[in-house]
Each structure stands twice: as C-alpha cells, then as structure tokens.
Coordinates of C-alpha atoms in Angstrom, one line a residue:
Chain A
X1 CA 16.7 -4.3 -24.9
X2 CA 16.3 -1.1 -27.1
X3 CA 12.4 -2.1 -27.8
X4 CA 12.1 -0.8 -24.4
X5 CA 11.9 3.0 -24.2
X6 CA 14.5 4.9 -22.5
X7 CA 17.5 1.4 -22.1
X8 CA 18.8 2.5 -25.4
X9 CA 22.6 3.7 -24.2
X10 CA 23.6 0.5 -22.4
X11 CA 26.8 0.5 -24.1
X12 CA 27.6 3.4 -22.6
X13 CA 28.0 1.9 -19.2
X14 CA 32.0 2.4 -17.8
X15 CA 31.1 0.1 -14.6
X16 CA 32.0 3.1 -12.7
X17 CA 29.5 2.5 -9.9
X18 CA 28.3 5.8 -9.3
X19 CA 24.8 3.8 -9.6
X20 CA 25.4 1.8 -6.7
X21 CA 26.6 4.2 -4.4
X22 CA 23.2 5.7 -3.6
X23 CA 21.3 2.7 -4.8
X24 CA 18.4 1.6 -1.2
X25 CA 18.1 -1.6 -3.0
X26 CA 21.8 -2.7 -3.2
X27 CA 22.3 -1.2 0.5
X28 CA 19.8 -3.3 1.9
X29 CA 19.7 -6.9 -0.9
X30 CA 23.8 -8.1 -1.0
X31 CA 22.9 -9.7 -4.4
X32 CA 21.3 -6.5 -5.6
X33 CA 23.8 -4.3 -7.9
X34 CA 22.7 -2.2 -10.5
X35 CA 26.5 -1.8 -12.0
X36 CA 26.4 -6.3 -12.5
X37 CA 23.1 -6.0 -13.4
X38 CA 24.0 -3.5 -16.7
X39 CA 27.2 -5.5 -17.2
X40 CA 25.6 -9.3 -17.4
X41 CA 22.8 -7.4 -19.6
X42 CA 25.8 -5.3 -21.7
X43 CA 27.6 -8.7 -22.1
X44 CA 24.3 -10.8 -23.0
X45 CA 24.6 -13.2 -20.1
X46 CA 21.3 -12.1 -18.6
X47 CA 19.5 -15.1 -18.5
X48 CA 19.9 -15.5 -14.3
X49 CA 18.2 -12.1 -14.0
X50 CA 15.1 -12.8 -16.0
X51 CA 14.6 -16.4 -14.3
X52 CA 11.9 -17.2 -11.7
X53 CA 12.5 -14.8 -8.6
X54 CA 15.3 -12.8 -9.9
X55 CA 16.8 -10.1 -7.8
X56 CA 15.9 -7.3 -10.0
X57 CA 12.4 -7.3 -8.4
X58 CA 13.7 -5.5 -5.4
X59 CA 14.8 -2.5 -7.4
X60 CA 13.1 0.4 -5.5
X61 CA 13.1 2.5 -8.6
X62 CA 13.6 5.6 -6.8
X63 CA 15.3 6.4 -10.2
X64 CA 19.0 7.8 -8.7
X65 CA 21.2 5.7 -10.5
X66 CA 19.2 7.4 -13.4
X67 CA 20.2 10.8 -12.2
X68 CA 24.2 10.1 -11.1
X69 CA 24.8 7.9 -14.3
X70 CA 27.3 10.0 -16.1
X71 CA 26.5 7.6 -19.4
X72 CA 23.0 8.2 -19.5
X73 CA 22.9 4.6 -19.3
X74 CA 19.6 4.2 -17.0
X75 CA 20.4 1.5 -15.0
X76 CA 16.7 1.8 -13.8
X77 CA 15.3 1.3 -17.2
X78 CA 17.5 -1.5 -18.1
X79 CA 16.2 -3.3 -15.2
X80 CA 12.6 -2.3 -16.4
X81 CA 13.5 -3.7 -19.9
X82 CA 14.6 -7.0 -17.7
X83 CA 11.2 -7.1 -16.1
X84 CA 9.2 -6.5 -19.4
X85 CA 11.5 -10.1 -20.4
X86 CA 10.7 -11.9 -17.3
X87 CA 7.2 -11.3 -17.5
X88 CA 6.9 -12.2 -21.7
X89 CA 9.0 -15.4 -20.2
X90 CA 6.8 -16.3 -17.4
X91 CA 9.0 -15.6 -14.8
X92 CA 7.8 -12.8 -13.0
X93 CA 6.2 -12.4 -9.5
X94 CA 2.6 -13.5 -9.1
X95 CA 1.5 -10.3 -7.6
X96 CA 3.0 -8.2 -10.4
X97 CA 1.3 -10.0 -13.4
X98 CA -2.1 -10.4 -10.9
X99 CA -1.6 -6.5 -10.6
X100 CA -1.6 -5.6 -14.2
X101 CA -4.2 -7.7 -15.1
X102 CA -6.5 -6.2 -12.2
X103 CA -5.9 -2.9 -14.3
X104 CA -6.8 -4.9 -17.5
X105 CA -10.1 -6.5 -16.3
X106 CA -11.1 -3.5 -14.1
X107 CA -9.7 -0.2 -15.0
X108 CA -8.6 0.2 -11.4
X109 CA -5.7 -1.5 -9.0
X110 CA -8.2 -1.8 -6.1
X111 CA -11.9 -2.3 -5.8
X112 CA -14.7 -0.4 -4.8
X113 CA -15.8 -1.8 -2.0
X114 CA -19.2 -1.3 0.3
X115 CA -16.9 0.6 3.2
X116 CA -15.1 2.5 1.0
X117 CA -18.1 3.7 -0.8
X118 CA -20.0 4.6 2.6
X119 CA -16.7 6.4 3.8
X120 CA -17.2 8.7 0.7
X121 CA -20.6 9.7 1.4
X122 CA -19.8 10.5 5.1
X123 CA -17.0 12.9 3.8
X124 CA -19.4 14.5 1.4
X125 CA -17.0 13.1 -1.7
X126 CA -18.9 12.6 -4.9
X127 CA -19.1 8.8 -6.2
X128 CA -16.6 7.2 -8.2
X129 CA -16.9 5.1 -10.9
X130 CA -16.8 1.2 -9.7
X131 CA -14.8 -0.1 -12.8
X132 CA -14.5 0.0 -16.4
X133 CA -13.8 -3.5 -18.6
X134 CA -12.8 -1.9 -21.8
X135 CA -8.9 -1.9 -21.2
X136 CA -8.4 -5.4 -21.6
X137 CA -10.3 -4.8 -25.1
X138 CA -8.2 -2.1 -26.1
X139 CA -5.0 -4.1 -25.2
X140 CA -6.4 -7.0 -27.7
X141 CA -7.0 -9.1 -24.5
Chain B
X1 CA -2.8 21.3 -39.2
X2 CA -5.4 22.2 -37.2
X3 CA -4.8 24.6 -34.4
X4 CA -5.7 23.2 -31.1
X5 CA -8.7 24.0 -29.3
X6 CA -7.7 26.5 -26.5
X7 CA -7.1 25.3 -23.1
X8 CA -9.3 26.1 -20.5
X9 CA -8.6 27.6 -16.5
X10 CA -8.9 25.2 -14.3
X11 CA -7.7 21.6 -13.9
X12 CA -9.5 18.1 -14.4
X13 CA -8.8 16.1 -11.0
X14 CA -7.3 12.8 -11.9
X15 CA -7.5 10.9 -8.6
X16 CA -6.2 7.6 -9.9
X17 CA -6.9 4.5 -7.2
X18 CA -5.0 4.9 -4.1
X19 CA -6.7 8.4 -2.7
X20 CA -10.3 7.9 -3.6
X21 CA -10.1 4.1 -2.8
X22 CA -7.9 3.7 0.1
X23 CA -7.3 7.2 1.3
X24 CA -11.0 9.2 0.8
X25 CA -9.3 11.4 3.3
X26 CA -6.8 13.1 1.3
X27 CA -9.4 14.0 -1.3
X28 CA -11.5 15.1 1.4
X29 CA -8.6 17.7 1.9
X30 CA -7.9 18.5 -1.1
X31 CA -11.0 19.2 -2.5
X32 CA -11.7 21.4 1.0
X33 CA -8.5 23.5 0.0
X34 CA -9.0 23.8 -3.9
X35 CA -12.4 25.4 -2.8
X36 CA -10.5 27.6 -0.2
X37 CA -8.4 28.6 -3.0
X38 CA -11.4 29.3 -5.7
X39 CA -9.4 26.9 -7.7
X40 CA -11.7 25.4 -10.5
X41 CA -12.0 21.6 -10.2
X42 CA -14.0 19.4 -12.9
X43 CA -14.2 15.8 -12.6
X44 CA -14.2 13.2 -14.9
X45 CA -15.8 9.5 -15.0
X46 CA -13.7 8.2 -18.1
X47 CA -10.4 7.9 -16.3
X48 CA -9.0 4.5 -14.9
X49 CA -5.8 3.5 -12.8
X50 CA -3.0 6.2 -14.5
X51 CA -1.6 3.0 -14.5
X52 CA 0.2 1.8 -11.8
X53 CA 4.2 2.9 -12.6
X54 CA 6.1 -0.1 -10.6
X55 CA 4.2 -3.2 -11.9
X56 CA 2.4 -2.2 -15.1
X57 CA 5.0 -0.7 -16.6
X58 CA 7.6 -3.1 -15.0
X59 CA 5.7 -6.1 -16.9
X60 CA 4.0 -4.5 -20.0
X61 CA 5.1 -1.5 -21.6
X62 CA 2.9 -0.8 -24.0
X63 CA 0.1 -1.7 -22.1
X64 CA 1.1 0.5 -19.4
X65 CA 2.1 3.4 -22.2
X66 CA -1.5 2.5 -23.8
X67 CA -3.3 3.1 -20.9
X68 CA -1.6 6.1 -19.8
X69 CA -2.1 8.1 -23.2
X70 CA -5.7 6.8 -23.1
X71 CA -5.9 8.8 -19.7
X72 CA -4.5 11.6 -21.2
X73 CA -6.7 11.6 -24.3
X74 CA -9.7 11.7 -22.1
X75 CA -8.0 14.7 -20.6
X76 CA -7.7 16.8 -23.8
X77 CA -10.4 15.9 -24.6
X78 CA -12.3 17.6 -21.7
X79 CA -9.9 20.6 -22.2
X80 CA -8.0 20.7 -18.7
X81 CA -4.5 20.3 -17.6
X82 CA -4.6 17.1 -15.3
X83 CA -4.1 17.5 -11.7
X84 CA -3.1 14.5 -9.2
X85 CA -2.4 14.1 -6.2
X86 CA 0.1 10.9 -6.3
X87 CA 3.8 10.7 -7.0
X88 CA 2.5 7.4 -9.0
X89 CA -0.1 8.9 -11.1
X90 CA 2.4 12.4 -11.8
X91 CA 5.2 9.5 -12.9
X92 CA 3.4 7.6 -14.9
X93 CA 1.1 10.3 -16.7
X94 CA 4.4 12.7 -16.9
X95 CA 6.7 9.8 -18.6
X96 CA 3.8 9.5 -21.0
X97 CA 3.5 12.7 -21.8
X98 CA 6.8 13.0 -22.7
X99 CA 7.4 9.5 -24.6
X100 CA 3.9 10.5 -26.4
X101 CA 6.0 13.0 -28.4
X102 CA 8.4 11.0 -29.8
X103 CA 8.2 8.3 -32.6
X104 CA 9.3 4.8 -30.9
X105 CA 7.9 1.8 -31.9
X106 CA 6.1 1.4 -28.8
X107 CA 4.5 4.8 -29.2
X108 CA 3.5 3.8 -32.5
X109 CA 2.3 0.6 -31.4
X110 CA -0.1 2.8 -28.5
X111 CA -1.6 4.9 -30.6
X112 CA -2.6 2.0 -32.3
X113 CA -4.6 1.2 -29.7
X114 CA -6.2 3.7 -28.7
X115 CA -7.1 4.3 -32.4
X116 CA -9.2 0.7 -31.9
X117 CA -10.8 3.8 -29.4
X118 CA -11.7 6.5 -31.5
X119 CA -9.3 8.2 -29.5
X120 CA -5.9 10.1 -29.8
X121 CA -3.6 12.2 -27.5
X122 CA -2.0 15.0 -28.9
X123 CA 0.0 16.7 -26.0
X124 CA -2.9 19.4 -25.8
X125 CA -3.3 18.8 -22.4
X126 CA -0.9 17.4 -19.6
X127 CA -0.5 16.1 -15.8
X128 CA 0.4 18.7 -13.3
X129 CA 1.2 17.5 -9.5
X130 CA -1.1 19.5 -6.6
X131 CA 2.7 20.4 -5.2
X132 CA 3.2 21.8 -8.5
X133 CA 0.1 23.9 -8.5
X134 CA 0.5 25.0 -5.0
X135 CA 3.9 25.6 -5.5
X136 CA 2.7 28.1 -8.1
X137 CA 0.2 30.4 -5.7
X138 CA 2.4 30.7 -2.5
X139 CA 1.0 34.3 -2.1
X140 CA -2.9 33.2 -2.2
X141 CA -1.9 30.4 -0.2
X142 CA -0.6 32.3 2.6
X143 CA -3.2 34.7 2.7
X144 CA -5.7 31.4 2.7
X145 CA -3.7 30.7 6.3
X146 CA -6.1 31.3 9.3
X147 CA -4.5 28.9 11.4
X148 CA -0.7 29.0 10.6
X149 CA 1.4 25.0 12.0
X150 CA 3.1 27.7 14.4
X151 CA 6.7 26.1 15.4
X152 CA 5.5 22.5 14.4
X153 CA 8.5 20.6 12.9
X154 CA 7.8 19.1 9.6
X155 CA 10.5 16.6 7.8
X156 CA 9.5 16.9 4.1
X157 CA 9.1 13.1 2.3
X158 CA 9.4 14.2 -1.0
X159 CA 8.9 10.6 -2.7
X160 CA 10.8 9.7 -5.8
X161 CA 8.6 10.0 -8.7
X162 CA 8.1 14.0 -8.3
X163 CA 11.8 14.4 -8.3
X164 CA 13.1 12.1 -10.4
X165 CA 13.9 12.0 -13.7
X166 CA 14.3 15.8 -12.7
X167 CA 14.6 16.6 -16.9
X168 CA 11.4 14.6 -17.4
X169 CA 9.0 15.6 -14.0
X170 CA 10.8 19.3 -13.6
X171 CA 9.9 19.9 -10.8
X172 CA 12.9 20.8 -8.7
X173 CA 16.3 19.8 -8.0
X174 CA 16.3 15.5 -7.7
X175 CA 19.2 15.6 -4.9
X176 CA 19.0 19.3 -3.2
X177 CA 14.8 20.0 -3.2
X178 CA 13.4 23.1 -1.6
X179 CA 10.4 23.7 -3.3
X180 CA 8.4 21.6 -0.6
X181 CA 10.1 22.7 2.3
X182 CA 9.2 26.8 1.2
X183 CA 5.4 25.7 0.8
X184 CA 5.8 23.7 4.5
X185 CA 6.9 27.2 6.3
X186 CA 4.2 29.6 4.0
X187 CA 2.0 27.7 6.4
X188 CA 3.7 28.7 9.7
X189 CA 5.8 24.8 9.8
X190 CA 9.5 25.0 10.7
X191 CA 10.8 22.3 8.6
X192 CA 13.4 19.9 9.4
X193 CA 16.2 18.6 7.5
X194 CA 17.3 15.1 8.2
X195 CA 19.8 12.7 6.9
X196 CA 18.5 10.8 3.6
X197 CA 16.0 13.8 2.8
X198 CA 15.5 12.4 -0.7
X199 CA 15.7 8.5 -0.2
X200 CA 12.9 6.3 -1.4
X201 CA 10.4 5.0 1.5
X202 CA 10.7 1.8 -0.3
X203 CA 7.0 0.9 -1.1
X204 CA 8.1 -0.6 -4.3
X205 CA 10.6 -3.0 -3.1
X206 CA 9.4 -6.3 -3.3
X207 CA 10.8 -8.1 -0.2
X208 CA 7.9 -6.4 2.3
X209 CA 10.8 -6.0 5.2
X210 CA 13.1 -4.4 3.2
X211 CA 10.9 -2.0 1.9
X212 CA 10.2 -1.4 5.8
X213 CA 13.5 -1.2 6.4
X214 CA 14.2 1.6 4.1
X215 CA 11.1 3.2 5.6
X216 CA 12.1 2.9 9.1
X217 CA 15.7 4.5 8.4
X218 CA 13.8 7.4 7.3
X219 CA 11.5 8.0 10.3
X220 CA 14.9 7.3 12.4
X221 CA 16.3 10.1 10.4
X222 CA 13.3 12.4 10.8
X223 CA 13.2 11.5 14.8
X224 CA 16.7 12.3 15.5
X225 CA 16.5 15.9 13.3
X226 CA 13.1 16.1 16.1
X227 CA 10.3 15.8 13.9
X228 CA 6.9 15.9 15.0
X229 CA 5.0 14.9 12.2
X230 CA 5.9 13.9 7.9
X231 CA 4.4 16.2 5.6
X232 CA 4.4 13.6 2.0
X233 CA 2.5 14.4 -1.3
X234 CA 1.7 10.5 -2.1
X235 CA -0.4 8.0 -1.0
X236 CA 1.7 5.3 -1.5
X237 CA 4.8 6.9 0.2
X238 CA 1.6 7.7 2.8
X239 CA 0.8 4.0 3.5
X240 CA 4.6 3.1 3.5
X241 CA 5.2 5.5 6.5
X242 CA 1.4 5.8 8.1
X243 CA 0.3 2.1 7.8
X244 CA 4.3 1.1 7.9
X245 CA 4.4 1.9 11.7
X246 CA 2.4 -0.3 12.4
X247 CA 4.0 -2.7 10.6
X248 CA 7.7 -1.9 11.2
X249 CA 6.5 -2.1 14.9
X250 CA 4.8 -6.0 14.2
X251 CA 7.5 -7.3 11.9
X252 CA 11.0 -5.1 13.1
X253 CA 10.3 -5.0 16.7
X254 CA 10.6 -1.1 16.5
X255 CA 8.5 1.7 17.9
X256 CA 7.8 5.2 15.6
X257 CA 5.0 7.8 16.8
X258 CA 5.4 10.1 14.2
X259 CA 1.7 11.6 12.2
X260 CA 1.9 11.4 8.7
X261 CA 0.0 14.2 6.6
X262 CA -1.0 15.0 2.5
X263 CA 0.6 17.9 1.9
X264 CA -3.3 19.4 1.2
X265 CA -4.1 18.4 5.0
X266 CA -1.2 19.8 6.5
X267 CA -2.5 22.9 4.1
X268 CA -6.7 22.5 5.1
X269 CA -5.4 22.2 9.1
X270 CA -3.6 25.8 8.3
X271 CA -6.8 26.7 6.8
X272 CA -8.7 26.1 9.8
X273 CA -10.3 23.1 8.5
X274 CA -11.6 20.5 11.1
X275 CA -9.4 17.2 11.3
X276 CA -12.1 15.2 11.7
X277 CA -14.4 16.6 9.7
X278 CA -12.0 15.6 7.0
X279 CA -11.4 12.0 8.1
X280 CA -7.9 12.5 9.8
X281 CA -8.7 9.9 12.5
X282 CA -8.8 7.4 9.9
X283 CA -4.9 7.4 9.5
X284 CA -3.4 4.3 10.7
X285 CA -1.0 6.8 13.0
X286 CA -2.7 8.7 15.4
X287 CA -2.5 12.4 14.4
X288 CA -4.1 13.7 17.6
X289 CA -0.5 14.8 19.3
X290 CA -0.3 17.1 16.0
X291 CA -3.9 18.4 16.2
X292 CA -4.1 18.8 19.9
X293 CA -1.1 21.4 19.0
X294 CA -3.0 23.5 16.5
X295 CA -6.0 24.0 18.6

C-alpha cells in the first residue's frame, strides 16, 4: 500500500467516519464506504475490493474525505492504491485499462477526428497535433 | 548547481484533450479573452494528454506520474509557467509538481523514464489554472468589461480538482470558496449560492446514472437558489452538466434548462464577444435564453 504515493498513514485511521459523512459516492452506492474500505485494507482483508467489479470504482474522488480526515489517512488515495492492485491483478474495468492504454498508444484520451478538425478551422483555432506514439516507448511498453 | 534559466512573462497553453478535441469552443474563448487581456500565450506541439487523473492514475501510477512530469519537462523546457483550462489537467499536473520534489520510489522510478528521453523536470516551471490567472488581474479584467452579465444569476460549479487537496492545488478554501464567485460579479453576474456549492458533478463515478444523479442534485440545487445559467472552469464538469441534461432528461425522466458556460465565455460574452462567433451554439444546452439577455 505505501508503494503508492500519498496512502502512507493508513494506520492512522480511528474509524471515525468523518469520511463518509460528505462522501457523493457512499450517499448514492449502499455498499460504498470509505471508513470499511480503510478498515478491510488496515486489517489486510482486502481481497473483495480488488476482485472483478469491486465497489471502489464508483469513488467520485472529489477528494473530501481527504480534506475532513483528521488522520491524514487519505481514504481517497488508499482506494487509488486499491485500484493500482486491481488493475496489476487484472481486475479492473475494461474502460479504465482501454483508457490508459489510449494515452499509451496515442498520447491523447480522444482522437482527432475529421469534424473536430474542421470545427477548429471554422473558429480560427490553430491545429493540433493528431497523436504522438512515443509514451508507450517511454513506459517500456 | 546550476542556476536556473530565468522564467519568462507569459504562459505556455497546455490544452490537454477534452477542450481542443471535444470542446474547440472553450479555447475559442479563451484564446479571444487572453488577447483581450494582452496576455502572452505560446503554444506548444510536444505536450500529450496531462494524463487523464481518474483512470490513469487510478490504474498506473507511475505511468501516469511519468507522463505528467514528461509534460512538465517539455514546459521548462520552453521557459513558461503552464496554463490550463481543466480541473483534470490543473490536478494531475499540480499533484505532479508537487510529488516531483520529493524522493519516493515511484518518483525515482519516473525520472527514470524520462531519462530513456533525454529529458528531466526540475520544478523550474509549473501548472497554473486560467481561474488562477484571472483570479490574479481582477482590475484589468474589469476594465476589459464592455458588456457587464447585468443582474444575471450565476451558481458557481467550482469542480473538485481546483479545490481539493486545498494544501496541494492552493487555490482557495476546499469547503467555503469565494475566489470564483468575486471573478463572476467583476463581470456584472449576481451569483447564487445553493445547497452542495462544492459537491462533485460526478463525472468520475463509474455507474453512468449515479454520476447523473449527483449531477442532477446539483442543478436542483442551483434551480431552487434561481439560477439562470452555471458558470464551471472544466470541461469535464462541462459535459457532466451541459451534455448531462440531456442525458438526466433520457435516462432519469427529469427536465433541466439551465446554460452551462467556461468561465472564459461567461468572461468573452462580458467582453462583448459574439456567442456564435465563438461556437456557443454548439453546447449541448441551449445558451440562447442567456444570450438573448445580454444583447
């Protein structure tokens, strides 16, 4: 967990839920808690959340349990670190691995297309580069 | 050690993906109101996706680190502070910035690869958000006003990533901001408080109706506080409301008319500038009740 940057004071956590409180994702998701999310991770027993469509993919990551943690915690990162485990795993979403790998091929999350390109000229904006395939190169891809 | 090279006036644009491939029409603005401003704009082919805060980072790290300070290398390089115009790009470029400096192994392990590059970032440089700069020139901006939003009620979507971490982004308080809201009335807006002021649209949410849910509670807010239009400074917290009411409307059955605007159109319309000169029709909302107003 500390190999990700910023989940480092997990032990810190007093299950106070001052991360829930104002959490969008737990308000709206019943199995969505950022407090049982830090404990199962805290206590090792994680393996549920970093399984094929785990619940910590609907964090919004609006970062406010980051803010009202009085631990310094980061409930937000831990569930970052989760994701970075899921996906080394094989278990995350489809359209999150296809999305990073768009970046890695392409240098860009969308395409340039014909319509976009033609939109541009009409508002006088000055052309953009279509893509750029050394990223995947640099990442050892 | 050598010194570094002097910074120069001015910013490099980084535009990232979503405004110069989705949303042309918020650069169009932008660029329109940096010129009103004499602000001095350079532009730069050697950038790529900042990238992308949500999934990149949420599935590699150091990929996502890598890229980043690859971005921000090409930026010192060319001697600018960055300037963007999305909560996304400010968030991840920011975070970078600030993880650059200290020695974790997956810094170590990014510079690494950019050193497969030739390249290095070494904090000469760094992002800046457009609400930052703007923030910043109040004064020039309100003399730049020809056409003030007189008595038009604006509720200020902040977004996330600009606020939060506040000790990481700094750029006002994460629970209580203002900083918007003062910019919003320096160009004639009354601006409207509503309930949830700071809540997430929900864009990154997985589950597509729950992410529309959170977005719809907002606009439900902003109605009832008698909105007439959503001033944001994002473009993905601008397709989550603008493109969103058409899809809350589709998939929740409910109704929203409220315009959404780039903070540098609502400025360019206070400017004078022409809304469809600069592509406003495009929006998936129709902003015509907002510019009929301003005529």
């Amino acid at each position: 967990m500390s190999a990700v940057e910023g989940a480092g004071q997990i032990e810190h956590c007093y299950q106070c839920s001052a991360c829930v409180a104002e959490c969008p994702a737990a308000r709206k998701v019943d199995a969505f808690n950022p407090r049982e999310i830090v404990l199962a991770s805290l206590l090792g027993v994680a393996e549920h959340l970093t399984a094929k469509d785990s619940v910590i993919w609907q964090c919004a990551t609006c970062y406010k349990c980051y803010e009202r943690c009085p631990q310094g915690t980061r409930p937000v990162e831990v569930i970052t670190a989760l994701k970075n485990i899921a996906t080394a795993e094989g278990n995350a979403p489809e359209e999150t691995t296809a999305l990073r790998d768009t970046v890695l091929s392409s240098g860009f999350l969308l395409a340039l297309s014909d319509a976009v390109v033609k939109r541009r000229s009409e508002l006088g904006l000055p052309p953009v580069p279509g893509s750029r395939s050394d990223l995947g190169e640099m990442m050892g891809r | 050690m050598a010194k570094a090279q002097a910074k120069e006036k001015g910013y490099t644009l980084f535009l990232g993906c979503m405004v110069p491939l989705r949303h042309p029409y918020i650069e169009a603005s932008a660029r329109k109101t940096f010129e009103n401003l004499g602000i001095d704009i350079a532009d730069s082919e050697e950038f790529t996706c900042c990238p992308e805060p949500w999934s990149v980072k949420g599935s590699d790290l150091e990929a996502w680190l890598s890229i980043a300070m690859r971005n921000l290398a090409v930026g010192e390089k060319a001697g600018r502070d960055m300037m963007v115009l999305c909560n996304g790009c400010y968030a991840t470029l920011k975070e970078a910035e600030h993880i650059a400096s200290s020695d974790g192994d997956v810094v170590t392990a990014a510079n690494k690869r950019l050193a497969t590059k030739k390249m290095k970032y070494s904090g000469g440089v760094g992002p800046t958000h457009v609400a930052q700069v703007f923030a910043g020139m109040t004064e020039e901006i309100g003399k730049s006003v020809t056409m003030p939003l007189g008595g038009l009620k604006v509720a200020v979507h902040h977004g996330c990533h600009i606020l939060r971490p506040a000790e990481v982004m700094g750029f006002d308080d994460p629970f209580e901001p203002s900083v918007l809201e003062g910019l919003l009335e320096t160009l004639g807006a009354e601006v409207v408080r509503y309930k949830g002021y700071t809540d997430c649209c929900g864009k990154a949410v997985r589950d597509e109706l729950v992410g529309l849910e959170l977005a719809g509670d907002k606009l439900s807010a902003m109605e009832a506080a008698g909105a007439d239009c959503v001033a944001v400074v994002c473009p993905a917290c601008f397709e989550q409301f603008d493109l969103g009411q058409v899809e809350i409307k589709r998939k929740l059955k409910k109704a929203h008319t409220l315009p959404v605007f780039h903070l540098c159109e609502l400025v360019a319309l206070a400017q004078g500038e022409d809304a469809a000169k600069l592509g406003m029709e495009r929006h998936r909302t129709p902003v015509k009740p907002v510019t009929d107003r301003l005529k």
